[in-house]
Every structure is written in structure tokens, then in C-alpha cells.
């Protein structure tokens, strides 16, 4: 598996317009990218903290994963992403260990990363993403 660090923490917010000023003006971080991931129905905003990113997630559609999360749970921490060397290798290793997977193989996420999600039923309730640079 070889997890090297926490790549990012994903946080669901109602509105980037409302959330970005809190991170920038109150916490003093700098938003370095805003990107829409159309197949996930989200708009993301990124902040760097050491080698870990904060990824704010605003829903672009109520039937997308973040839209559903916000409706059920409201704003808050959505997922934790670990950096690995190879997403597909890690997914098949976890599959063999009996972890329930949301993604059987990697797909493209924000910032061009390869990503895959593990099911929170297998991770003590923490929606977990593993990701790697190409
Ligand atoms: Zn993520």
C-alpha cells in the first residue's frame, strides 16, 4: 500500500463563495485553484497546508454525491484522502483484504489525480479515498 501522507481532506460546503473567505481571510490560507469536476457534480477549491490540501466541495446538483451528503448530514468533513504510489495496486490489495470498495479501479479526480474510494462500511465510518499522481 505504502501510504506516504494525507493528500487532502475533503470538506462539503453549501457555497464556495461563502467558505473561501473563511479559509482565506480568517485562517489566512490561499486558495490556489478552483475546479469543476463535472462527473462528480462538484466544484472544488484547494488550499495547501504543508503537504496536505484542504479540498472544499460545493455541489452543482442535488443528486450528486455531495448534494446528497449535504442534504443528509449538512456541511462538514466528507472524506480523507491518502497518497499512495499506485491506486489500482492498492485497490486490489485492499480488495483481497476484504475491504468493500466503491471503485474497483481508479478513475480521474480533481487536479488530474488517479483516485479510488473505499466504502465507509469497511472503514469505521470514514469515507476514504486513495490517490496518486499519474
Ligand atoms: Zn478527494
CSV table of C-alpha atoms and ligand atoms in Angstrom, one decimal:
chain,number,residue,atom,x,y,z
A,1,UNK,CA,0.0,0.0,0.0
A,2,UNK,CA,2.7,2.4,1.1
A,3,UNK,CA,0.7,5.4,2.3
A,4,UNK,CA,3.1,8.4,2.3
A,5,UNK,CA,0.9,11.2,3.7
A,6,UNK,CA,-2.6,12.6,3.9
A,7,UNK,CA,-3.0,14.1,0.4
A,8,UNK,CA,-6.1,16.1,1.2
A,9,UNK,CA,-9.2,16.4,3.5
A,10,UNK,CA,-12.4,16.9,1.6
A,11,UNK,CA,-15.0,19.2,3.2
A,12,UNK,CA,-18.5,19.6,2.0
A,13,UNK,CA,-19.8,23.2,2.0
A,14,UNK,CA,-23.0,24.8,0.9
A,15,UNK,CA,-21.2,27.6,-1.0
A,16,UNK,CA,-17.6,28.1,-2.1
A,17,UNK,CA,-18.4,31.8,-2.2
A,18,UNK,CA,-19.2,31.7,1.5
A,19,UNK,CA,-16.5,29.2,2.5
A,20,UNK,CA,-13.4,30.6,0.6
A,21,UNK,CA,-13.3,33.9,2.6
A,22,UNK,CA,-13.3,32.0,5.9
A,23,UNK,CA,-10.3,30.0,4.8
A,24,UNK,CA,-8.5,33.0,3.2
A,25,UNK,CA,-9.4,35.9,5.5
A,26,UNK,CA,-10.0,34.2,8.8
A,27,UNK,CA,-7.5,31.3,8.6
A,28,UNK,CA,-5.0,33.1,6.3
A,29,UNK,CA,-4.7,30.3,3.7
A,30,UNK,CA,-4.5,30.9,0.0
A,31,UNK,CA,-7.0,29.4,-2.5
A,32,UNK,CA,-4.7,28.3,-5.3
A,33,UNK,CA,-7.2,26.6,-7.6
A,34,UNK,CA,-10.9,26.3,-8.2
A,35,UNK,CA,-12.0,23.4,-10.5
A,36,UNK,CA,-15.3,21.9,-11.5
A,37,UNK,CA,-15.4,18.0,-11.7
A,38,UNK,CA,-18.5,17.5,-13.9
A,39,UNK,CA,-18.9,13.8,-13.5
A,40,UNK,CA,-18.9,14.2,-9.7
A,41,UNK,CA,-21.2,17.2,-9.9
A,42,UNK,CA,-18.9,19.3,-7.7
A,43,UNK,CA,-17.0,22.5,-7.7
A,44,UNK,CA,-13.8,22.3,-5.7
A,45,UNK,CA,-11.5,24.8,-4.2
A,46,UNK,CA,-8.0,23.9,-3.0
A,47,UNK,CA,-5.8,25.2,-0.1
A,48,UNK,CA,-2.3,24.0,0.7
A,49,UNK,CA,-1.4,23.2,4.4
A,50,UNK,CA,2.1,21.8,4.5
A,51,UNK,CA,2.0,18.9,2.1
A,52,UNK,CA,-1.7,18.3,2.8
A,53,UNK,CA,-4.6,20.1,0.9
A,54,UNK,CA,-7.9,21.2,2.1
A,55,UNK,CA,-10.4,20.4,-0.7
A,56,UNK,CA,-13.7,22.3,-0.4
A,57,UNK,CA,-16.6,20.7,-2.2
A,58,UNK,CA,-19.6,22.5,-3.4
A,59,UNK,CA,-22.4,20.6,-5.0
A,60,UNK,CA,-23.5,21.6,-8.5
A,61,UNK,CA,-26.6,19.3,-8.4
A,62,UNK,CA,-28.7,17.9,-5.6
A,63,UNK,CA,-28.5,14.4,-7.0
A,64,UNK,CA,-24.7,14.3,-6.9
A,65,UNK,CA,-22.7,12.7,-4.1
A,66,UNK,CA,-22.0,16.0,-2.3
A,67,UNK,CA,-25.6,17.2,-2.9
A,68,UNK,CA,-26.9,14.1,-1.2
A,69,UNK,CA,-24.3,14.3,1.6
A,70,UNK,CA,-25.2,17.9,2.4
A,71,UNK,CA,-28.9,17.1,2.5
A,72,UNK,CA,-28.4,14.2,4.9
A,73,UNK,CA,-25.6,15.5,7.1
A,74,UNK,CA,-25.1,19.1,6.4
A,75,UNK,CA,-21.7,20.8,6.0
A,76,UNK,CA,-18.6,19.2,7.4
A,77,UNK,CA,-15.8,16.7,6.8
A,78,UNK,CA,-16.7,14.5,3.9
A,79,UNK,CA,-13.6,12.3,3.2
A,80,UNK,CA,-10.0,11.7,4.0
A,81,UNK,CA,-7.5,11.0,1.1
A,82,UNK,CA,-4.3,9.1,1.5
A,83,UNK,CA,-1.5,9.4,-1.1
A,84,UNK,CA,-0.3,6.1,-2.4
A,85,UNK,CA,2.1,5.0,-5.1
A,86,UNK,CA,-0.3,3.2,-7.3
A,87,UNK,CA,-4.1,3.4,-6.9
A,88,UNK,CA,-5.0,0.2,-8.8
A,89,UNK,CA,-2.4,-1.9,-7.0
A,90,UNK,CA,-3.7,-0.5,-3.7
A,91,UNK,CA,-7.3,-1.2,-4.6
A,92,UNK,CA,-6.7,-4.8,-5.5
A,93,UNK,CA,-4.6,-5.3,-2.3
A,94,UNK,CA,-7.5,-3.8,-0.2
A,95,UNK,CA,-10.0,-5.9,-2.1
A,96,UNK,CA,-8.0,-9.1,-1.2
A,97,UNK,CA,-8.0,-7.9,2.4
A,98,UNK,CA,-11.8,-7.8,2.3
A,99,UNK,CA,-12.3,-4.1,2.2
A,100,UNK,CA,-15.5,-3.1,0.5
A,101,UNK,CA,-14.7,-0.8,-2.4
A,102,UNK,CA,-16.7,2.0,-4.1
A,103,UNK,CA,-14.3,2.0,-7.0
A,104,UNK,CA,-12.9,-1.3,-8.2
A,105,UNK,CA,-10.4,0.5,-10.5
A,106,UNK,CA,-9.0,4.0,-10.4
A,107,UNK,CA,-10.7,7.0,-12.1
A,108,UNK,CA,-9.7,10.6,-12.6
A,109,UNK,CA,-10.4,13.1,-9.9
A,110,UNK,CA,-9.7,16.8,-9.4
A,111,UNK,CA,-6.1,18.0,-10.3
A,112,UNK,CA,-5.7,15.0,-12.7
A,113,UNK,CA,-5.1,12.6,-9.8
A,114,UNK,CA,-5.9,8.9,-10.1
A,115,UNK,CA,-8.4,8.2,-7.3
A,116,UNK,CA,-10.4,5.4,-5.8
A,117,UNK,CA,-12.9,5.4,-2.9
A,118,UNK,CA,-13.3,2.8,-0.1
A,119,UNK,CA,-16.7,2.2,1.3
A,120,UNK,CA,-17.3,3.7,4.8
A,121,UNK,CA,-18.9,0.5,5.9
A,122,UNK,CA,-15.4,-1.1,5.8
A,123,UNK,CA,-13.5,1.9,7.3
A,124,UNK,CA,-15.3,2.6,10.6
A,125,UNK,CA,-17.4,5.3,9.0
A,126,UNK,CA,-14.7,7.3,7.4
A,127,UNK,CA,-15.2,7.8,3.6
A,128,UNK,CA,-11.6,7.1,2.5
A,129,UNK,CA,-10.0,8.0,-0.8
A,130,UNK,CA,-6.6,6.8,-2.0
A,131,UNK,CA,-5.0,8.8,-4.7
A,132,UNK,CA,-1.8,9.1,-6.7
A,133,UNK,CA,-0.2,11.4,-9.3
A,134,UNK,CA,-0.1,9.9,-12.7
B,1,LIG,ZN1,-10.9,13.9,-2.6
